[in-house]
XYZ file of C-alpha atoms in Angstrom:
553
model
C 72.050 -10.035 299.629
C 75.186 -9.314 297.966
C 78.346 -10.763 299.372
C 81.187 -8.538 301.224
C 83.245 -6.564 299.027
C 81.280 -4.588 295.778
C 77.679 -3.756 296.927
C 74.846 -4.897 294.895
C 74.597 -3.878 291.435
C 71.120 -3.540 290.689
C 70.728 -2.398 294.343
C 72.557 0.679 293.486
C 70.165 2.412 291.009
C 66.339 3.439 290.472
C 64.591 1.156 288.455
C 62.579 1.595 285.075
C 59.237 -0.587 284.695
C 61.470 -3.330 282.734
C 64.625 -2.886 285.291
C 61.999 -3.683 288.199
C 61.573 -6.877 286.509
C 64.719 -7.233 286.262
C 65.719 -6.239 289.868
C 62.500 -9.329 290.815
C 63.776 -11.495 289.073
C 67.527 -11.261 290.712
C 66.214 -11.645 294.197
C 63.763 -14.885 292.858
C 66.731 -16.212 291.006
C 69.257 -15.757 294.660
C 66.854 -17.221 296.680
C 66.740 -20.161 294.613
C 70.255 -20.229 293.442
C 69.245 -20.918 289.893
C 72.829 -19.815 288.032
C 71.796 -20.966 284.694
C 71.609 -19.141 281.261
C 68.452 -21.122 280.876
C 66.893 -19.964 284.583
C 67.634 -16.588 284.170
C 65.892 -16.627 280.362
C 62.602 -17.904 282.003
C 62.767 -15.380 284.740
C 62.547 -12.512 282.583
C 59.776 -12.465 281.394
C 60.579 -9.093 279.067
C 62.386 -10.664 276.838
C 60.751 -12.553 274.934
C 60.299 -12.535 271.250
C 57.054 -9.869 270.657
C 55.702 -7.156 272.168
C 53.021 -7.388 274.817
C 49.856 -7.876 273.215
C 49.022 -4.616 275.104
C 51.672 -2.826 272.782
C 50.855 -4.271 270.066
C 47.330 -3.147 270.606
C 48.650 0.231 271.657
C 47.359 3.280 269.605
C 49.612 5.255 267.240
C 50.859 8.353 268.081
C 52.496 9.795 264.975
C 50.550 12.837 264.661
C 51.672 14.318 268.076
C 55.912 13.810 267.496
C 56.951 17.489 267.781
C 60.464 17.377 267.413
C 62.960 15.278 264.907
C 62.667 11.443 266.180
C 65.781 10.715 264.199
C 68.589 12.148 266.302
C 70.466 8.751 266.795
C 70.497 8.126 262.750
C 70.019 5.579 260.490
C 72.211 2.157 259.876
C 72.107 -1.205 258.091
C 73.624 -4.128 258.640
C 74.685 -8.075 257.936
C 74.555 -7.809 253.722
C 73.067 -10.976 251.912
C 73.042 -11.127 248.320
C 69.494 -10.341 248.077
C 68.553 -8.938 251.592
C 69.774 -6.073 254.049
C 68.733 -5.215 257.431
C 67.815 -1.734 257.792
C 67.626 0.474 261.489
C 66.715 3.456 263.307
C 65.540 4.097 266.459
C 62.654 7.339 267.309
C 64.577 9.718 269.844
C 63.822 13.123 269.894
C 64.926 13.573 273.266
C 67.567 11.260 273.670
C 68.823 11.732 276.758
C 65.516 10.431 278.582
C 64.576 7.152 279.269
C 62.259 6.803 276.830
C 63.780 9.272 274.366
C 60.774 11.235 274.931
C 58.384 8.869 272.837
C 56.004 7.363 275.629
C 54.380 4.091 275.463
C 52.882 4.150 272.373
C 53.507 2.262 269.447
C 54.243 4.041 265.723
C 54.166 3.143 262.348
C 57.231 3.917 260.481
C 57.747 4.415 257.101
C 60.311 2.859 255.057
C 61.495 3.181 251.489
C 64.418 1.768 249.735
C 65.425 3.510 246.017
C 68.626 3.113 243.568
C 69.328 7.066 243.869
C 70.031 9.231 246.681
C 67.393 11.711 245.762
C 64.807 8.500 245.639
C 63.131 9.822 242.507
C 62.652 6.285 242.007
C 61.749 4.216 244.912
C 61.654 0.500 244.363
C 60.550 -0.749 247.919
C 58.583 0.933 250.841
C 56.778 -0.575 253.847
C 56.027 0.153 257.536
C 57.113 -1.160 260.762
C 55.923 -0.745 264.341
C 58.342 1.281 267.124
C 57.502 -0.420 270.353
C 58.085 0.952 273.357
C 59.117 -2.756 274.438
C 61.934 -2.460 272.043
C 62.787 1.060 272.639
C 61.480 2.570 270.085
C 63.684 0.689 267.422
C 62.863 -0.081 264.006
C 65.008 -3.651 262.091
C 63.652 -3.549 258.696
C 64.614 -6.765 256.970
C 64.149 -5.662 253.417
C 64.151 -8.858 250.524
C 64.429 -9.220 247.171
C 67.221 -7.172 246.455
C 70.105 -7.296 243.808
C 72.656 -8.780 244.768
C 75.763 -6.865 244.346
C 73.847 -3.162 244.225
C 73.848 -0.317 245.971
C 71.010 1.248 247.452
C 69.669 4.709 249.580
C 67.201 4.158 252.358
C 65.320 6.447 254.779
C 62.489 6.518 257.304
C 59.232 8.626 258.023
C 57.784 9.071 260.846
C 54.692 10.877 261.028
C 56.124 14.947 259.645
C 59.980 13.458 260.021
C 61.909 12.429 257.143
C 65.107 10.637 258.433
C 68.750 11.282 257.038
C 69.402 9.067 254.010
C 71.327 5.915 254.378
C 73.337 4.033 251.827
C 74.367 0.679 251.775
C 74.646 -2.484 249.136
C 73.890 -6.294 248.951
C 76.561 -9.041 249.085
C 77.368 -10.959 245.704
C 75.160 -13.444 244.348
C 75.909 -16.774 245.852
C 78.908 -18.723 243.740
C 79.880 -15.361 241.872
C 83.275 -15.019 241.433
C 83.862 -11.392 242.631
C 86.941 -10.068 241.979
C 87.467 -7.917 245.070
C 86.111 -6.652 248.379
C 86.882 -3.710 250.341
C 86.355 -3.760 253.805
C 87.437 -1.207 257.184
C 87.528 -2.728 260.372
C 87.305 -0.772 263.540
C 87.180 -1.648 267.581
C 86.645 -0.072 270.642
C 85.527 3.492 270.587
C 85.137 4.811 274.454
C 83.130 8.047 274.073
C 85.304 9.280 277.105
C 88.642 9.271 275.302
C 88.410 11.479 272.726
C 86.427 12.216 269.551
C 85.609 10.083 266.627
C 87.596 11.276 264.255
C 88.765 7.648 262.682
C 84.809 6.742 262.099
C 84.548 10.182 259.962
C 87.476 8.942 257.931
C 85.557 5.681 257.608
C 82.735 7.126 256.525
C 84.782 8.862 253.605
C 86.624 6.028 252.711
C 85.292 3.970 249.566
C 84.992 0.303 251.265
C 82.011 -2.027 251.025
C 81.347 -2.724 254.829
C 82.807 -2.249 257.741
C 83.450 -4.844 260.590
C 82.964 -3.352 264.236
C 84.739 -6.017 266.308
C 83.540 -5.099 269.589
C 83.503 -2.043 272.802
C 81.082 -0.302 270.748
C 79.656 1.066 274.037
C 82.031 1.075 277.601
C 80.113 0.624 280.487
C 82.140 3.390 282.376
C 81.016 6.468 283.703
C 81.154 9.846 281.534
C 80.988 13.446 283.123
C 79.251 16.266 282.066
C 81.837 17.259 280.146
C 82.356 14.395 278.162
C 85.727 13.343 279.421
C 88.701 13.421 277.329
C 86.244 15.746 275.216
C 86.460 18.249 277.636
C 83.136 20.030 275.754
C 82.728 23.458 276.910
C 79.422 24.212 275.083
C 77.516 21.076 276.114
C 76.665 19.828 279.658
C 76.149 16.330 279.582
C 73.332 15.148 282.073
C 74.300 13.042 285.554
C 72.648 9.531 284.163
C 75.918 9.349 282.382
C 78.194 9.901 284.922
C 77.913 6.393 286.784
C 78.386 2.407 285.571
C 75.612 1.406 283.293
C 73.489 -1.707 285.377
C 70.221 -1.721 284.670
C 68.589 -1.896 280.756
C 67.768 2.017 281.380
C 71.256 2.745 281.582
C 72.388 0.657 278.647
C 69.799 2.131 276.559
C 70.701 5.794 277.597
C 74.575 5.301 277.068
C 73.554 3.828 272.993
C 72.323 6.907 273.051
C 75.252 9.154 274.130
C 76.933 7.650 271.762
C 74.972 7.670 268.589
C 74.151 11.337 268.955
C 78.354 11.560 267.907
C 78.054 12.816 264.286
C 81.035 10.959 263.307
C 79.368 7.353 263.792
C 75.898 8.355 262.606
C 77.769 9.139 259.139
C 79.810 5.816 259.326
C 76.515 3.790 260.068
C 74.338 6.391 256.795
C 77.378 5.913 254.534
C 78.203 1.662 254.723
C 76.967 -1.380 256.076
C 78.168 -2.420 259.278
C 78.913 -6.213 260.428
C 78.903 -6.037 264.492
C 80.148 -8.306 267.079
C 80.705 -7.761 270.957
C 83.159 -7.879 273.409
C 83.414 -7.470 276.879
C 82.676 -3.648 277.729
C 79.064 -3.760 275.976
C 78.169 -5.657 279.055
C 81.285 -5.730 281.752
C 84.762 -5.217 281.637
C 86.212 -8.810 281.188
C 83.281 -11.162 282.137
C 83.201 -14.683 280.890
C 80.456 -16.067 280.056
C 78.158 -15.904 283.192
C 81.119 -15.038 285.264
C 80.999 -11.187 286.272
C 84.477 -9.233 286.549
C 83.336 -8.403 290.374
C 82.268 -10.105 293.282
C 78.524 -10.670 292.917
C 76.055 -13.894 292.285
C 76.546 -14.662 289.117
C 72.606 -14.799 288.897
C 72.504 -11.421 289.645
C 75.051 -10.897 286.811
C 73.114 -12.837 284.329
C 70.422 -10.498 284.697
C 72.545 -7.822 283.575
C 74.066 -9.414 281.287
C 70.174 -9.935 280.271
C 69.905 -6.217 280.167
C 73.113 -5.043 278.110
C 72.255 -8.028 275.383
C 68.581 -6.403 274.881
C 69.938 -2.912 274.823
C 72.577 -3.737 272.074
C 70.220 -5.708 269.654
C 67.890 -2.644 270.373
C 70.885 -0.587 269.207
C 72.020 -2.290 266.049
C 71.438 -3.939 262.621
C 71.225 -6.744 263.409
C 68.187 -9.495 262.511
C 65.415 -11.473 264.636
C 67.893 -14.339 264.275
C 70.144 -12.011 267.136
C 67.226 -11.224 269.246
C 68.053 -12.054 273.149
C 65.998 -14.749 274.871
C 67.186 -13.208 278.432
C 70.820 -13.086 278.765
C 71.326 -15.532 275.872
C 71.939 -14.138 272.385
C 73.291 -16.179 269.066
C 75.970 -13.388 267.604
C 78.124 -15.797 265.687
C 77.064 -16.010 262.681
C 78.023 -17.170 258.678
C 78.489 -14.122 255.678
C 79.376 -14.746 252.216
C 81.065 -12.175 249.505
C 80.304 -14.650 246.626
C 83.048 -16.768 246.493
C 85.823 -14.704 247.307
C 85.459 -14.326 250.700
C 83.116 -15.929 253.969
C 83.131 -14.049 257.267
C 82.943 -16.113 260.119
C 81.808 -13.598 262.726
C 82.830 -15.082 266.850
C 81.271 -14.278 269.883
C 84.684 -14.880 272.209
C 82.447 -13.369 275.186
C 79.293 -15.247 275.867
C 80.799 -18.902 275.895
C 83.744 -18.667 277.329
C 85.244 -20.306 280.442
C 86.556 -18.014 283.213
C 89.767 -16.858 282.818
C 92.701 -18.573 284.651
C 95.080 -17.158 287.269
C 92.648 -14.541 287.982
C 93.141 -13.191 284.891
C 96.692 -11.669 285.870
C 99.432 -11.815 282.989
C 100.638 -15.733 283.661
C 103.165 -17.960 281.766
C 101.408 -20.993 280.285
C 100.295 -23.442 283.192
C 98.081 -26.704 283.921
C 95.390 -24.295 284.870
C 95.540 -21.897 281.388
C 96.592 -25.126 279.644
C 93.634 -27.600 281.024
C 91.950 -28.416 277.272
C 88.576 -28.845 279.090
C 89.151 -24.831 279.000
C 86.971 -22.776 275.621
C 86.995 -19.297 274.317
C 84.873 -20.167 272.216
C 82.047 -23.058 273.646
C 82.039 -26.065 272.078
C 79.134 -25.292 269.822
C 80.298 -22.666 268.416
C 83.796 -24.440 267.928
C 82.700 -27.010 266.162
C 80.245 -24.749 263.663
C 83.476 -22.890 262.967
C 85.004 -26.096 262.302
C 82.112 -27.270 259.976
C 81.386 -23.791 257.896
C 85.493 -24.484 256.997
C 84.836 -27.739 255.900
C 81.849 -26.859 253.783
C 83.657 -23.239 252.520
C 84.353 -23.105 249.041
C 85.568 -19.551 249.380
C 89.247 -18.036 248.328
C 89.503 -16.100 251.595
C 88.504 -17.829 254.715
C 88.372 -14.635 257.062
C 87.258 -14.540 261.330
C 86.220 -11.337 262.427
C 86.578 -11.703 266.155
C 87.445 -10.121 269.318
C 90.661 -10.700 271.272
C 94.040 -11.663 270.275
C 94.440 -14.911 268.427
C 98.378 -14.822 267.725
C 100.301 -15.403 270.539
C 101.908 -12.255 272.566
C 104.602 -12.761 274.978
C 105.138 -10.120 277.791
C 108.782 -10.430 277.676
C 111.634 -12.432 275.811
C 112.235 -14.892 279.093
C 111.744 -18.386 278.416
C 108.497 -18.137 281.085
C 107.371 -15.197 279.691
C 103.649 -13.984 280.710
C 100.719 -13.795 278.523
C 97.616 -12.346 278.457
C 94.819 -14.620 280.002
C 91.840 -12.892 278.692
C 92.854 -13.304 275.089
C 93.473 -16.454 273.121
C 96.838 -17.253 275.170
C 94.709 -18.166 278.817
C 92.998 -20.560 276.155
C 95.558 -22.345 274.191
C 93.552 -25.834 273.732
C 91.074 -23.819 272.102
C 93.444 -22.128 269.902
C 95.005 -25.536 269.408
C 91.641 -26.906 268.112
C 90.978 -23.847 265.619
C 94.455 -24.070 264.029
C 94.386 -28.062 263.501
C 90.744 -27.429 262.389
C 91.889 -24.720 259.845
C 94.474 -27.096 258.744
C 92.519 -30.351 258.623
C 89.700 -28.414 256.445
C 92.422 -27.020 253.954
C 92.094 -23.581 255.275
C 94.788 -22.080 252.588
C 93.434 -18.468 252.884
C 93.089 -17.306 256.718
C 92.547 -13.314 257.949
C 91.742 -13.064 261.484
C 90.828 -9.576 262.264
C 90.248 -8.917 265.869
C 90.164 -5.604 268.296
C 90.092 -5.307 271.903
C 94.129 -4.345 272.162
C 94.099 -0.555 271.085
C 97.107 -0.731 269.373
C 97.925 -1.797 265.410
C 99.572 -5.516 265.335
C 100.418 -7.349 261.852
C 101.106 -10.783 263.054
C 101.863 -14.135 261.219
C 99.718 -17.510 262.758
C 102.505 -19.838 263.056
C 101.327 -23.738 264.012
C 103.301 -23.849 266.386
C 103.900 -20.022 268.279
C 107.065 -21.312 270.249
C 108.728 -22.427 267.387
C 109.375 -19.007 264.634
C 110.425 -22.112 261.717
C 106.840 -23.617 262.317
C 104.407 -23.213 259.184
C 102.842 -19.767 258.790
C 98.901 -20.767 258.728
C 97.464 -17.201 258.248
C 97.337 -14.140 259.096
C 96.186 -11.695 261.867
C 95.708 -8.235 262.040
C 94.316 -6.113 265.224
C 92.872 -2.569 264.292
C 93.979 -0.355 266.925
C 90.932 1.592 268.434
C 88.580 4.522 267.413
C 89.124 6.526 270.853
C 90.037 3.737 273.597
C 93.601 4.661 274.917
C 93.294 8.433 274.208
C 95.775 10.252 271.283
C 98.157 7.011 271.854
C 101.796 6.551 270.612
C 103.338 5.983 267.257
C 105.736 3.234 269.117
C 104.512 2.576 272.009
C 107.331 2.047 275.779
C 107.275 -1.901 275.292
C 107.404 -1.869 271.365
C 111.184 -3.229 271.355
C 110.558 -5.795 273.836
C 107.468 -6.978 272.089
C 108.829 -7.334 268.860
C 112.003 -9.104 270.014
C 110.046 -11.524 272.014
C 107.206 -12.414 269.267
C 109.372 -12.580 266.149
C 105.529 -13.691 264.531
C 104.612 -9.810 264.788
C 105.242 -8.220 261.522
C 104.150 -4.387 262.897
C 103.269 -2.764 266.271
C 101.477 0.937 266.415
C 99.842 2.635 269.410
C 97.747 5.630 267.291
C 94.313 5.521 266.764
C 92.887 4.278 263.698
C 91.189 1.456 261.778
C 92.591 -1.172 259.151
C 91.771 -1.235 255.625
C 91.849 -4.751 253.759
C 91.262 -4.871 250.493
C 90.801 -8.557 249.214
C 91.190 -9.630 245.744
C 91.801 -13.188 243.791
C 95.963 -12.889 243.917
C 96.816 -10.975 247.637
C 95.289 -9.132 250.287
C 96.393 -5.809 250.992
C 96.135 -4.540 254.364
C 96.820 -0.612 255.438
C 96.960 0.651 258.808
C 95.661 3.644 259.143
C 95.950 6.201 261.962
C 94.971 10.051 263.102
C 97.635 11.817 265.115
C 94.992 12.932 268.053
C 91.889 12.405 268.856
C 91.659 14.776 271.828
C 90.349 17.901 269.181
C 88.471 16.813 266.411
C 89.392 16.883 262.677
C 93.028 15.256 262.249
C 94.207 13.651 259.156
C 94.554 10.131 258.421
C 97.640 8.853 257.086
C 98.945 5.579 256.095
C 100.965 4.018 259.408
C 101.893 0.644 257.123
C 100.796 -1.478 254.440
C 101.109 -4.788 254.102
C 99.966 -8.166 251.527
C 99.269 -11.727 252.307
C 99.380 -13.818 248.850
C 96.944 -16.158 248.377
C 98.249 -19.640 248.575
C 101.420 -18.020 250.176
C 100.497 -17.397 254.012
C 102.343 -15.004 255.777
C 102.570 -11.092 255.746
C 105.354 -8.813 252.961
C 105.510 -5.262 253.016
C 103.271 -3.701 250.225
């Protein structure tokens, strides 16, 4: 039984086949009062790392797909120099459970070419679409060029898919002369249209970082929210929290039927990572943002993990074993840049004070507290010590840079970014220092506004060293139209003399690396709430290499 307060999650909602497993396995694992990653993996029994031999055993049923599986679009993901991971997922009624394809399993074509009209195709295959899985197809395709791009599609059965591009990394030790890269956050379908991922998609960079909220686990109305469609209905399985894997999978789909993404995800490459709303507003680590066992909340933490591997390119390396998932991860741009991709999420310890704004204490303070796990800290750590790259760059989720509510001397800070953490943040700055870390770009979202911020060593002190550099990337939709200068912008910038810039619009950043500077360009729509606004230029900065710290472009 759930405890007083917030009634029982999975309780709420009609079960699938896999979400009755789930829902089992919550009452086995209450009665027994097993809270452990590791107890809740072995109870699910649905996750593990193949189909049921039944599926795979499971006729194919390509001849009888009537209508266009491809309605969610193509991606790729996670570029190696001679490797990319291709995706799709068969849909052609997307708004059912099962997307209308049954239990059977299909073979998919694949085929990889040089030119978009593949009059030359250099690779082709076939996977299997499980039901198990969805109906989603990760295509790791090797032996690439590096440094190439390439067109992709699928068939399945009469269906030709919409092309994709995309393009390999470097080869290993090359010393490329420049990268272009967009990085975008937190895109609540409810808040508006997807205008910025459009721009994306038109914009010549060579992958683009999606630092987490991909999905929010809030409700959306038949009329799409902020949207406010007038020629679509949207059905009721939207409009209510997603809990169980059913709902997860149905809100991917929501949002990948949005045109704008589907041409971001055909047009580049994307590098994901998560944060909080792909499962639960604010949870850390097994720790839900409500009152229920955290058992229970493993289980759905179990469910959202599944449904966003399902959902993206990512590899068999990402693959949930229950509601554990390995999302950090290492990428290289030959030697000019390596991508150290966090998971602040999944390893964290619960925030302190409740997670209420708080001025720095014994409890936020304690430096037994982690954002990050100590695992993952310490590969961090190690993958600087072993870089031999010009630009040392963390894609992650919540703000690293320290933000100060006010310019008292016991000003508040946030608790559920790096601030309710600052022995972690400690660590990662005397780490970055200790390895020689000259060259340091943290991007991060999760704020919905545009900061430029300098890394000082020590925050409290503006004359400390300047150790890097941080920039967040405002959001795709989260926070509606938003505010060129937002109600607290004087106070902030006054109180953190470290932050360089400060924008409420929507929008992504732009950083283009090269061997002498960075530049980095904020750009932002001026609505979101109709579709089709232009993107300007908000500001443009450039961190030298060698010379930390952020000058106007």
């Amino acid at each position: 039984m759930a405890p007083t307060g917030r009634p029982s999650a999975l309780a709420e909602h009609a079960f699938s086949p896999h979400d009755a497993v789930l829902g089992a396995a919550a009452r086995h694992l209450g009665r027994r009062r097993f809270l452990t990653v590791t107890a809740a993996a072995a109870a699910l029994a649905f996750s593990t790392n193949l189909p049921a031999r039944g599926a795979v055993a499971a006729p194919e049923r390509t001849a009888r797909i009537s209508k266009d599986p491809f309605t969610l679009g193509v991606a790729s993901g996670d570029p190696l120099p001679d490797s990319v991971l291709l995706w799709t997922r068969l849909a052609p009624e997307p708004f059912l459970e099962d997307g209308g394809m049954g239990t059977d399993r299909v073979t998919v074509e694949w085929e990889v070419a040089l030119d978009e009209y593949f009059a030359g195709v250099l690779f082709r295959g076939t996977a299997d679409a499980h039901a198990e899985y969805n109906h989603s197809v990760h295509v790791d395709v090797k032996g690439l060029t590096p440094g190439t791009v390439y067109y992709y599609r699928f068939r399945a059965g009469a269906w030709l898919s919409p092309a994709g591009r995309t393009r390999t990394a470097p080869a290993a030790g090359s010393a490329t002369s420049s990268l272009k890269l967009a990085a975008v956050a937190c895109q609540a379908y409810m808040d508006g249209y997807y205008t910025v991922l459009r721009h994306v998609a038109q914009d010549d960079v060579d992958v683009v970082f999606h630092l987490g909220d991909y999905l929010y686990e809030y409700a959306v109305n038949s009329e799409g929210g902020e949207r406010r469609y007038t020629d679509v209905t949207l059905p009721d399985v939207f409009n209510r929290e997603t809990m169980t894997l059913a709902d997860y999978r149905l809100r991917y789909s929501l949002y990948k039927t949005d045109e704008d993404l589907r041409a971001a995800h055909a047009r580049h490459p994307f590098v994901v990572a998560w944060d909080d709303h792909e499962t639960e507003n604010n949870y850390a680590g097994s720790t839900p943002e409500n009152d229920i066992p955290p058992s229970e909340f493993l289980l759905r933490r179990a469910a959202a993990y599944r449904a966003y591997w399902e959902n993206q390119p990512l590899r068999a390396a990402q693959l949930p074993q229950g509601p554990d998932a390995r999302l950090y991860r290492r990428l290289h741009w030959g030697t000019l840049a390596q991508f150290d991709i966090l998971d602040t999420r999944q390893y964290r310890s619960d925030q302190a004070y409740d997670d209420r704004p708080h001025a720095p204490g014994a409890e936020s303070d304690d430096p037994e507290r982690t954002i990050t796990g100590a695992e993952q800290e310490q590969w961090l750590l190690d993958g600087w010590k072993g870089s031999t790259a010009l630009w040392n760059v963390m894609p992650q989720q919540v703000c690293f840079s320290q933000r100060k509510f006010d310019v008292t001397a016991d000003a508040a800070l946030s608790m559920d970014a790096w601030d309710g953490y600052r022995a972690s943040r400690g660590r990662v700055v005397a780490g970055a220092k200790a390895a020689g870390v000259d060259n340091w770009l943290i991007l991060t979202g999760d704020v919905h506004v545009g900061y430029a911020l300098d890394v000082k060593e020590d925050f409290d002190d503006p004359a400390s060293a300047t150790v890097g550099t941080e920039v967040t990337c405002t959001s795709v939709a989260s926070g509606r139209d938003g505010v060129e200068k937002p109600a607290n912008w004087d106070l902030f910038m006054q109180a953190n003399p470290h932050m360089k810039f400060y924008n409420g619009k929507r929008g992504y950043v732009r950083a283009e690396l090269g061997r002498q500077a960075t530049r980095l360009d904020f750009k932002t729509v001026s609505a979101i709430s109709t579709p089709g606004a232009a993107v300007t230029t908000a500001a443009s900065f450039v961190t030298e290499a060698g010379e930390p710290g952020l000058k106007p472009a």
